CSV table of C-alpha atoms and ligand atoms in Angstrom, one decimal:
chain,number,residue,atom,x,y,z
A,994,MET,CA,13.6,-1.9,23.8
A,995,LEU,CA,11.4,-4.0,21.5
A,996,ILE,CA,11.9,-3.3,17.9
A,997,VAL,CA,10.0,-4.7,14.9
A,998,LYS,CA,12.1,-4.7,11.7
A,999,LYS,CA,10.4,-5.5,8.4
A,1000,PHE,CA,12.4,-6.3,5.2
A,1001,GLY,CA,10.9,-6.3,1.8
A,1002,GLY,CA,11.5,-8.8,-1.0
A,1003,SER,CA,14.5,-7.1,-2.5
A,1004,SER,CA,16.2,-7.0,0.9
A,1005,VAL,CA,16.1,-10.8,1.2
A,1006,ALA,CA,16.5,-11.6,-2.6
A,1007,ASP,CA,19.6,-13.8,-2.3
A,1008,LYS,CA,22.0,-15.4,0.1
A,1009,ASP,CA,24.2,-12.2,0.5
A,1010,ARG,CA,21.2,-10.0,1.2
A,1011,ILE,CA,19.9,-12.5,3.7
A,1012,PHE,CA,23.2,-12.5,5.6
A,1013,HIS,CA,23.3,-8.8,5.4
A,1014,VAL,CA,19.9,-8.5,7.1
A,1015,ALA,CA,20.8,-11.1,9.7
A,1016,GLU,CA,23.9,-9.2,10.6
A,1017,ARG,CA,22.1,-6.0,11.0
A,1018,CYS,CA,19.4,-7.6,13.2
A,1019,ALA,CA,22.1,-9.4,15.2
A,1020,GLU,CA,23.7,-6.0,15.9
A,1021,GLU,CA,20.4,-4.8,17.4
A,1022,TYR,CA,20.0,-7.9,19.4
A,1023,GLU,CA,23.5,-7.6,20.8
A,1024,LYS,CA,22.6,-4.2,22.2
A,1025,GLY,CA,20.3,-6.1,24.4
A,1026,ASN,CA,17.1,-5.3,22.5
A,1027,GLN,CA,14.3,-7.6,21.7
A,1028,VAL,CA,14.0,-8.0,17.9
A,1029,VAL,CA,11.0,-9.2,15.8
A,1030,VAL,CA,11.8,-9.5,12.1
A,1031,VAL,CA,9.0,-9.6,9.6
A,1032,LEU,CA,9.9,-10.7,6.1
A,1033,SER,CA,8.4,-10.6,2.6
A,1034,ALA,CA,9.0,-13.3,0.0
A,1035,MET,CA,12.4,-13.3,-1.7
A,1036,GLY,CA,12.7,-11.0,-4.7
A,1037,LYS,CA,9.8,-11.5,-7.2
A,1038,THR,CA,8.7,-14.8,-5.7
A,1039,THR,CA,5.1,-13.8,-5.2
A,1040,ASP,CA,4.8,-12.7,-8.9
A,1041,GLY,CA,6.4,-16.0,-9.9
A,1042,LEU,CA,3.9,-18.0,-7.8
A,1043,LEU,CA,1.0,-16.1,-9.2
A,1044,ALA,CA,2.2,-16.8,-12.7
A,1045,LYS,CA,2.5,-20.5,-11.9
A,1046,ALA,CA,-1.0,-20.6,-10.6
A,1047,HIS,CA,-2.4,-19.0,-13.7
A,1048,GLU,CA,-0.5,-21.5,-15.9
A,1049,ILE,CA,-2.6,-24.2,-14.3
A,1050,ASP,CA,-5.8,-22.4,-13.8
A,1051,PRO,CA,-6.6,-18.9,-15.3
A,1052,ASN,CA,-9.1,-18.4,-12.5
A,1053,PRO,CA,-7.8,-20.2,-9.4
A,1054,PRO,CA,-9.9,-20.7,-6.3
A,1055,LYS,CA,-8.9,-17.9,-3.9
A,1056,ARG,CA,-8.4,-20.3,-1.1
A,1057,GLU,CA,-5.9,-22.3,-3.0
A,1058,LEU,CA,-4.2,-19.2,-4.4
A,1059,ASP,CA,-3.5,-18.0,-0.8
A,1060,MET,CA,-2.3,-21.5,0.1
A,1061,LEU,CA,0.3,-21.1,-2.6
A,1062,LEU,CA,1.2,-17.5,-2.0
A,1063,VAL,CA,2.0,-17.9,1.7
A,1064,THR,CA,4.8,-20.3,0.8
A,1065,GLY,CA,6.9,-17.4,-0.4
A,1066,GLU,CA,7.2,-15.8,3.0
A,1067,GLN,CA,7.9,-19.2,4.7
A,1068,VAL,CA,10.9,-19.7,2.5
A,1069,SER,CA,12.3,-16.3,3.6
A,1070,VAL,CA,11.8,-16.8,7.3
A,1071,SER,CA,13.2,-20.3,7.5
A,1072,LEU,CA,16.3,-19.3,5.5
A,1073,MET,CA,16.7,-16.2,7.7
A,1074,ALA,CA,16.6,-18.4,10.8
A,1075,MET,CA,19.3,-20.6,9.3
A,1076,ALA,CA,21.4,-17.5,8.6
A,1077,PHE,CA,21.1,-16.5,12.3
A,1078,HIS,CA,22.1,-20.1,13.2
A,1079,VAL,CA,25.3,-19.7,11.2
A,1080,LEU,CA,26.0,-16.4,13.0
A,1081,GLY,CA,25.4,-18.1,16.3
A,1082,VAL,CA,22.4,-15.9,17.2
A,1083,PRO,CA,19.4,-17.7,18.7
A,1084,ALA,CA,16.4,-17.2,16.5
A,1085,VAL,CA,13.2,-18.9,15.6
A,1086,SER,CA,10.9,-18.6,12.5
A,1087,LEU,CA,7.1,-18.6,12.9
A,1088,ASN,CA,4.4,-18.5,10.3
A,1089,ALA,CA,1.0,-16.8,10.8
A,1090,SER,CA,-0.8,-19.9,12.1
A,1091,GLN,CA,2.0,-20.7,14.6
A,1092,VAL,CA,1.8,-17.1,16.0
A,1093,ALA,CA,-2.0,-17.1,15.5
A,1094,MET,CA,-2.5,-14.0,13.5
A,1095,ARG,CA,-6.2,-14.1,13.0
A,1096,THR,CA,-7.8,-12.4,10.0
A,1097,THR,CA,-11.1,-12.1,8.3
A,1098,SER,CA,-11.9,-14.9,5.9
A,1099,ALA,CA,-11.6,-12.9,2.6
A,1100,TYR,CA,-8.9,-14.8,0.8
A,1101,GLY,CA,-6.5,-12.4,-1.1
A,1102,SER,CA,-7.6,-9.3,0.9
A,1103,ALA,CA,-7.9,-10.5,4.5
A,1104,LYS,CA,-7.8,-8.0,7.3
A,1105,LEU,CA,-6.0,-8.7,10.5
A,1106,LYS,CA,-8.3,-9.0,13.5
A,1107,ARG,CA,-6.3,-10.3,16.4
A,1108,ILE,CA,-2.7,-11.4,17.1
A,1109,ASP,CA,-1.8,-13.8,19.9
A,1110,THR,CA,1.4,-12.4,21.4
A,1111,GLU,CA,2.1,-15.1,23.9
A,1112,ARG,CA,4.3,-17.3,21.8
A,1113,ILE,CA,6.3,-14.4,20.5
A,1114,ARG,CA,6.7,-13.0,24.0
A,1115,ASN,CA,7.9,-16.3,25.3
A,1116,GLU,CA,10.5,-16.6,22.5
A,1117,LEU,CA,11.7,-13.0,23.0
A,1118,ASP,CA,11.9,-13.6,26.8
A,1119,SER,CA,14.1,-16.6,26.1
A,1120,ARG,CA,16.4,-14.1,24.2
A,1121,ARG,CA,15.6,-15.3,20.7
A,1122,ILE,CA,15.1,-13.2,17.6
A,1123,VAL,CA,11.6,-14.0,16.3
A,1124,ILE,CA,11.2,-14.1,12.5
A,1125,ILE,CA,7.7,-13.9,11.3
A,1126,THR,CA,6.1,-14.3,7.9
A,1127,GLY,CA,4.6,-11.1,6.5
A,1128,PHE,CA,1.6,-10.9,4.3
A,1129,GLN,CA,-0.2,-13.9,5.7
A,1130,GLY,CA,-2.8,-14.8,8.3
A,1131,VAL,CA,-5.2,-17.5,9.3
A,1132,ASN,CA,-9.0,-17.3,9.3
A,1133,LYS,CA,-11.7,-18.8,11.3
A,1134,TYR,CA,-11.6,-22.0,9.3
A,1135,ASP,CA,-7.9,-22.3,10.1
A,1136,ASP,CA,-7.1,-21.7,6.5
A,1137,MET,CA,-4.2,-19.5,5.3
A,1138,THR,CA,-5.1,-16.1,4.0
A,1139,THR,CA,-3.1,-13.2,2.5
A,1140,LEU,CA,-3.5,-9.5,3.2
A,1141,GLY,CA,-3.2,-8.2,-0.3
A,1142,ARG,CA,-0.1,-7.3,-2.3
A,1143,GLY,CA,2.5,-5.5,-0.3
A,1144,GLY,CA,0.8,-6.6,2.9
A,1145,SER,CA,3.9,-7.4,4.8
A,1146,ASP,CA,4.2,-3.8,5.9
A,1147,THR,CA,0.8,-4.2,7.6
A,1148,THR,CA,1.9,-7.4,9.3
A,1149,ALA,CA,4.9,-5.5,10.8
A,1150,VAL,CA,2.8,-2.5,12.0
A,1151,ALA,CA,0.1,-4.8,13.4
A,1152,LEU,CA,2.8,-6.8,15.3
A,1153,ALA,CA,4.4,-3.5,16.6
A,1154,ALA,CA,1.0,-2.4,17.8
A,1155,ALA,CA,0.1,-5.8,19.4
A,1156,LEU,CA,3.5,-6.0,21.1
A,1157,HIS,CA,3.6,-2.3,22.1
A,1158,ALA,CA,7.0,-2.2,20.3
A,1159,ASP,CA,9.2,0.9,20.8
A,1160,ALA,CA,9.6,1.2,17.1
A,1161,CYS,CA,8.6,-0.3,13.8
A,1162,GLU,CA,11.3,0.0,11.1
A,1163,ILE,CA,10.4,-0.7,7.5
A,1164,TYR,CA,13.5,-1.4,5.5
A,1165,THR,CA,13.3,-1.0,1.7
A,1166,ASP,CA,15.6,-0.4,-1.3
A,1167,VAL,CA,15.0,3.3,-1.1
A,1168,GLU,CA,16.2,5.5,1.7
A,1169,GLY,CA,12.8,6.7,2.9
A,1170,VAL,CA,9.9,8.7,1.7
A,1171,TYR,CA,10.6,11.2,-1.1
A,1172,THR,CA,8.8,14.3,-2.4
A,1173,ALA,CA,8.3,12.2,-5.5
A,1174,ASP,CA,9.4,8.9,-7.0
A,1175,PRO,CA,13.2,9.4,-7.5
A,1176,ARG,CA,13.0,7.3,-10.6
A,1177,ILE,CA,10.8,9.9,-12.2
A,1178,VAL,CA,12.1,13.0,-10.5
A,1179,PRO,CA,15.9,12.5,-10.0
A,1180,ASN,CA,16.3,15.5,-7.7
A,1181,ALA,CA,13.4,14.6,-5.4
A,1182,ARG,CA,14.1,15.3,-1.8
A,1183,LYS,CA,14.0,12.8,1.1
A,1184,LEU,CA,11.6,13.8,3.8
A,1185,LYS,CA,12.8,13.7,7.4
A,1186,GLU,CA,9.3,13.3,8.6
A,1187,VAL,CA,5.8,13.1,7.4
A,1188,SER,CA,2.5,12.9,9.2
A,1189,TYR,CA,0.3,9.8,9.2
A,1190,ASP,CA,-2.4,11.5,7.2
A,1191,GLU,CA,0.0,12.7,4.5
A,1192,MET,CA,1.7,9.3,4.3
A,1193,LEU,CA,-1.7,7.7,4.0
A,1194,GLU,CA,-2.5,9.9,1.0
A,1195,LEU,CA,0.9,9.3,-0.5
A,1196,ALA,CA,0.6,5.5,0.0
A,1197,SER,CA,-2.9,5.4,-1.4
A,1198,LEU,CA,-2.0,7.6,-4.4
A,1199,GLY,CA,0.9,5.7,-5.8
A,1200,ALA,CA,4.0,6.2,-3.6
A,1201,LYS,CA,4.8,2.6,-3.2
A,1202,VAL,CA,7.0,2.7,-0.2
A,1203,LEU,CA,4.3,1.6,2.3
A,1204,HIS,CA,1.1,-0.5,2.1
A,1205,ASN,CA,-1.7,2.0,2.8
A,1206,ARG,CA,-3.3,-0.2,5.4
A,1207,SER,CA,-0.1,-0.3,7.4
A,1208,VAL,CA,-0.2,3.5,7.6
A,1209,GLU,CA,-3.8,3.4,8.7
A,1210,MET,CA,-3.0,1.0,11.4
A,1211,ALA,CA,0.1,2.9,12.5
A,1212,LYS,CA,-2.1,6.0,12.9
A,1213,LYS,CA,-4.8,4.2,14.8
A,1214,TYR,CA,-2.4,2.7,17.3
A,1215,GLY,CA,0.2,5.4,17.3
A,1216,VAL,CA,2.9,3.1,16.1
A,1217,ASN,CA,6.3,4.8,15.8
A,1218,LEU,CA,7.1,4.2,12.1
A,1219,VAL,CA,10.4,4.7,10.3
A,1220,VAL,CA,11.1,4.0,6.6
A,1221,LEU,CA,14.7,3.4,5.9
A,1222,SER,CA,17.2,1.6,3.6
A,1223,SER,CA,18.4,-1.9,4.0
A,1224,LEU,CA,21.4,-1.1,1.8
A,1225,ASN,CA,23.0,1.7,3.8
A,1226,ARG,CA,22.8,3.5,7.2
A,1227,ALA,CA,21.2,6.7,5.9
A,1228,GLU,CA,18.7,8.4,8.1
A,1229,GLY,CA,15.2,7.4,7.0
A,1230,THR,CA,11.8,9.1,7.2
A,1231,VAL,CA,9.8,9.1,10.4
A,1232,VAL,CA,6.1,8.8,10.0
A,1233,LYS,CA,4.2,10.2,13.0
A,1234,GLU,CA,1.3,12.3,14.2
A,1235,GLY,CA,1.2,15.9,13.1
A,1236,ALA,CA,4.8,15.9,11.9
A,1237,LYS,CA,6.2,19.4,11.6
A,1238,MET,CA,6.5,20.3,8.0
A,1239,GLU,CA,10.0,21.0,6.8
A,1240,ARG,CA,8.9,23.3,4.1
A,1241,MET,CA,5.1,23.5,4.6
A,1242,LEU,CA,2.6,23.6,1.8
A,1243,ILE,CA,3.3,20.4,-0.1
A,1244,SER,CA,5.1,17.3,1.0
A,1245,GLY,CA,4.9,15.2,-2.1
A,1246,VAL,CA,3.7,14.5,-5.6
A,1247,ALA,CA,2.5,11.0,-6.4
A,1248,ALA,CA,1.5,9.3,-9.6
A,1249,ASP,CA,-0.7,6.2,-9.8
A,1250,LYS,CA,-0.8,4.4,-13.1
A,1251,ASN,CA,-2.9,1.5,-11.9
A,1252,THR,CA,-6.0,3.5,-12.8
A,1253,ALA,CA,-8.9,3.3,-15.2
A,1254,ARG,CA,-11.9,5.5,-15.8
A,1255,ILE,CA,-15.5,4.2,-16.1
A,1256,SER,CA,-18.4,6.3,-17.3
A,1257,VAL,CA,-21.9,5.2,-16.7
A,1258,ILE,CA,-23.9,7.2,-19.2
A,1259,GLY,CA,-27.5,8.2,-19.3
A,1260,VAL,CA,-28.7,6.9,-16.0
A,1261,LYS,CA,-32.1,8.0,-14.7
A,1262,ASN,CA,-32.0,11.3,-12.9
A,1263,GLU,CA,-33.7,10.1,-9.8
A,1264,PRO,CA,-32.8,9.1,-6.2
A,1265,GLY,CA,-30.9,5.8,-5.6
A,1266,ILE,CA,-29.0,5.5,-8.8
A,1267,ALA,CA,-25.6,6.3,-7.3
A,1268,PHE,CA,-26.4,4.0,-4.5
A,1269,LYS,CA,-27.2,1.2,-6.8
A,1270,ILE,CA,-24.0,1.6,-8.9
A,1271,PHE,CA,-21.6,1.9,-6.0
A,1272,ASN,CA,-23.3,-0.7,-3.9
A,1273,LEU,CA,-22.9,-3.2,-6.7
A,1274,LEU,CA,-19.2,-2.4,-6.8
A,1275,ALA,CA,-18.7,-2.3,-3.1
A,1276,ARG,CA,-20.4,-5.7,-2.6
A,1277,ASN,CA,-17.8,-7.1,-5.0
A,1278,HIS,CA,-14.9,-5.5,-3.1
A,1279,ILE,CA,-14.1,-3.0,-5.9
A,1280,ASN,CA,-12.8,0.3,-4.6
A,1281,VAL,CA,-13.7,3.5,-6.5
A,1282,ASP,CA,-11.9,6.7,-6.2
A,1283,ILE,CA,-12.6,10.0,-8.0
A,1284,ILE,CA,-16.4,10.3,-8.6
A,1285,ILE,CA,-18.0,12.9,-10.8
A,1286,GLN,CA,-21.7,13.2,-11.6
A,1287,SER,CA,-22.8,15.5,-14.4
A,1288,VAL,CA,-25.6,18.0,-13.9
A,1289,GLY,CA,-28.8,16.2,-15.0
A,1290,ARG,CA,-30.2,17.0,-18.4
A,1291,GLU,CA,-33.9,16.3,-18.7
A,1292,ASP,CA,-34.4,13.0,-17.0
A,1293,ARG,CA,-30.8,11.6,-17.5
A,1294,LYS,CA,-27.3,12.1,-16.1
A,1295,ASP,CA,-23.8,10.6,-16.3
A,1296,ILE,CA,-21.6,9.3,-13.5
A,1297,SER,CA,-17.9,8.8,-14.0
A,1298,PHE,CA,-15.4,7.4,-11.6
A,1299,THR,CA,-12.0,5.7,-11.4
A,1300,VAL,CA,-11.1,2.1,-10.3
A,1301,ALA,CA,-7.8,0.3,-10.1
A,1302,ARG,CA,-6.9,-0.9,-13.5
A,1303,THR,CA,-6.6,-4.4,-12.1
A,1304,ASP,CA,-10.3,-4.2,-11.1
A,1305,LEU,CA,-11.5,-2.8,-14.5
A,1306,GLN,CA,-12.5,-6.0,-16.2
A,1307,GLU,CA,-14.6,-7.2,-13.2
A,1308,ALA,CA,-16.2,-3.8,-12.7
A,1309,MET,CA,-17.2,-3.6,-16.4
A,1310,THR,CA,-18.7,-7.1,-16.3
A,1311,LEU,CA,-20.7,-6.3,-13.2
A,1312,LEU,CA,-22.0,-3.0,-14.7
A,1313,ASN,CA,-22.8,-4.6,-18.0
A,1314,GLU,CA,-24.7,-7.4,-16.3
A,1315,ASN,CA,-26.7,-5.0,-14.2
A,1316,GLN,CA,-27.6,-2.4,-16.8
A,1317,SER,CA,-31.2,-2.8,-16.0
A,1318,VAL,CA,-30.6,-2.0,-12.3
A,1319,THR,CA,-28.4,1.0,-12.9
A,1320,THR,CA,-30.6,2.3,-15.8
A,1321,ALA,CA,-27.5,3.1,-17.8
A,1322,ARG,CA,-27.8,3.6,-21.5
A,1323,GLU,CA,-24.1,3.1,-22.2
A,1324,ILE,CA,-21.0,2.2,-20.2
A,1325,THR,CA,-17.6,3.2,-21.4
A,1326,CYS,CA,-14.1,2.9,-20.0
A,1327,GLU,CA,-10.6,4.2,-20.6
A,1328,GLU,CA,-7.4,2.5,-19.5
A,1329,GLY,CA,-4.6,4.8,-20.5
A,1330,VAL,CA,-5.1,7.2,-17.6
A,1331,ALA,CA,-3.1,8.1,-14.5
A,1332,LYS,CA,-3.8,10.0,-11.3
A,1333,VAL,CA,-1.3,12.6,-10.3
A,1334,SER,CA,-1.7,14.1,-6.8
A,1335,ILE,CA,-0.1,16.6,-4.6
A,1336,ILE,CA,-0.3,16.0,-0.8
A,1337,GLY,CA,0.4,18.4,2.0
A,1338,ALA,CA,-1.1,19.4,5.3
A,1339,GLY,CA,0.0,22.9,4.5
A,1340,MET,CA,-2.7,23.3,1.9
A,1341,LEU,CA,-5.3,23.3,4.7
A,1342,SER,CA,-4.5,26.9,5.5
A,1343,ASN,CA,-3.1,28.2,2.2
A,1344,PRO,CA,-5.3,29.3,-0.7
A,1345,GLY,CA,-4.0,29.1,-4.3
A,1346,VAL,CA,-2.5,25.6,-4.1
A,1347,ALA,CA,-4.9,24.1,-6.6
A,1348,ALA,CA,-4.4,27.1,-9.0
A,1349,LYS,CA,-0.7,26.6,-8.8
A,1350,MET,CA,-0.9,22.9,-9.6
A,1351,PHE,CA,-3.3,23.6,-12.6
A,1352,GLU,CA,-1.1,26.4,-13.8
A,1353,ALA,CA,1.9,24.0,-13.9
A,1354,LEU,CA,-0.1,21.4,-15.8
A,1355,TYR,CA,-1.3,24.1,-18.2
A,1356,SER,CA,2.2,25.3,-18.9
A,1357,ALA,CA,3.2,21.7,-19.7
A,1358,ASN,CA,0.2,21.4,-21.9
A,1359,VAL,CA,-1.3,18.6,-19.9
A,1360,ASN,CA,-5.1,18.2,-20.1
A,1361,ILE,CA,-7.1,17.4,-17.0
A,1362,LYS,CA,-9.9,14.9,-17.3
A,1363,MET,CA,-11.1,14.7,-13.7
A,1364,ILE,CA,-10.3,16.5,-10.5
A,1365,ALA,CA,-10.8,15.4,-6.9
A,1366,THR,CA,-9.7,16.9,-3.6
A,1367,SER,CA,-9.5,16.2,0.1
A,1368,GLU,CA,-8.4,18.5,2.8
A,1369,ILE,CA,-4.8,17.7,2.2
A,1370,ARG,CA,-4.6,16.5,-1.4
A,1371,ILE,CA,-5.5,17.5,-4.9
A,1372,THR,CA,-5.7,14.7,-7.5
A,1373,VAL,CA,-6.1,15.1,-11.3
A,1374,LEU,CA,-6.8,12.3,-13.8
A,1375,ILE,CA,-4.7,12.8,-16.9
A,1376,ASP,CA,-3.4,10.7,-19.9
A,1377,GLU,CA,-1.0,8.1,-18.7
A,1378,ALA,CA,1.5,9.2,-21.3
A,1379,ASP,CA,1.7,12.6,-19.6
A,1380,ALA,CA,2.1,11.3,-16.1
A,1381,ASN,CA,5.8,11.5,-15.6
A,1382,ARG,CA,6.1,14.8,-17.2
A,1383,ALA,CA,3.2,16.1,-15.1
A,1384,VAL,CA,4.9,14.9,-11.9
A,1385,ARG,CA,8.1,16.7,-12.8
A,1386,THR,CA,6.4,19.9,-13.7
A,1387,VAL,CA,4.3,20.0,-10.6
A,1388,HIS,CA,7.3,19.0,-8.4
A,1389,ASP,CA,9.2,22.0,-9.9
A,1390,ALA,CA,6.4,24.4,-9.6
A,1391,PHE,CA,6.2,23.8,-5.8
A,1392,ASP,CA,10.0,24.0,-5.5
A,1393,LEU,CA,10.3,20.6,-3.8
A,1394,ALA,CA,13.7,19.7,-5.2
A,1395,ASP,CA,16.8,19.3,-3.2
B,2345,LIG,N1,5.2,-10.9,-0.9
B,2345,LIG,C1,4.0,-10.1,-0.9
B,2345,LIG,C2,3.9,-9.3,-2.2
B,2345,LIG,O1,4.8,-9.4,-3.1
B,2345,LIG,C3,3.8,-9.3,0.3
B,2345,LIG,C4,4.9,-8.2,0.4
B,2345,LIG,O2,5.9,-8.2,-0.2
B,2345,LIG,O3,4.6,-7.3,1.2
B,2345,LIG,O4,3.0,-8.6,-2.4
B,2346,MG,MG1,6.3,-3.5,-0.2
């Protein structure tokens, strides 16, 4: 069997953790399996590198920032290779350009395009464990790129797809995917399995266990994905196609506090306005989520939407600079908001799910500012201060606890 194992920053944070990972991987190797290990940077290294960059230059060139950030993962893989050396297990570390993991050129948010598997295959065939840097790639200029924060998961899934691996195991400091963040809801339940679609919604809506693009890719290529703990041997959560629901209806509640609301007020009530606003943001790589347009009054209407809080400043600058294009009379924003969502394939065929969520929020006296739905999720925008309480109340209402 060929197995890709990915370990996050906390799993390789220090010498002991590195040896622990190496021993676990060696066990797999000794069973006769081929093992590819994907690593993140140690602990909070990436945050530290970002802070260093901003000390020098508050607005660093994106190419140079990526050049800096990729060093974090190189530290992890080379130290891990040394740990295997100590254990007497043959292993080799490779970075993205040695493998040739080709990406688009967008520094800081590059997308993987193609992975050469030849070098990896050769190393595996020579019975070596191959340790690969997560998060990074190389673009058509042969420059280093990064895939966006948390991108190592995506590296692992992409490698699993390219190598037709039998499994892709994502090791973290939690035991799997829960019905809610256990730090907010202590009696949250670990899910045995969850479908790709549900996981995608969970990941996009604030459950931080997996990078959402990694789930997208796993679905696309049918990668056998398991989320499990690097600290113990507990059974993890399997992410797969059309997973059978353990308790139907709802599989999780997620909160996303990296959210801000923007309102573009008094735009002309005529064709093309929404296009102009969202095209402006899209061209600048700003993702928008919940969008609400008011019913037009006379010749004017309002459009509100949410963006990641980290994109708020840039979005506001763009909108203010282009007020003549969008015809807005006023642009306002609000930072102290959060998205709370319920996700579940079960809601497809069950009426009353939204009502039940809203009832729970009402009983907790939480005011809803915006609402958005998809086939398998309902999201509300509320005050950030209410978010944890809302998650607990909704989790209770749907009886998700252990
Ligand atoms: N080291 C990168 C980050 O902190 C990538 C990752 O951990 O997945 O975002
Ligand atoms: Mg992560």
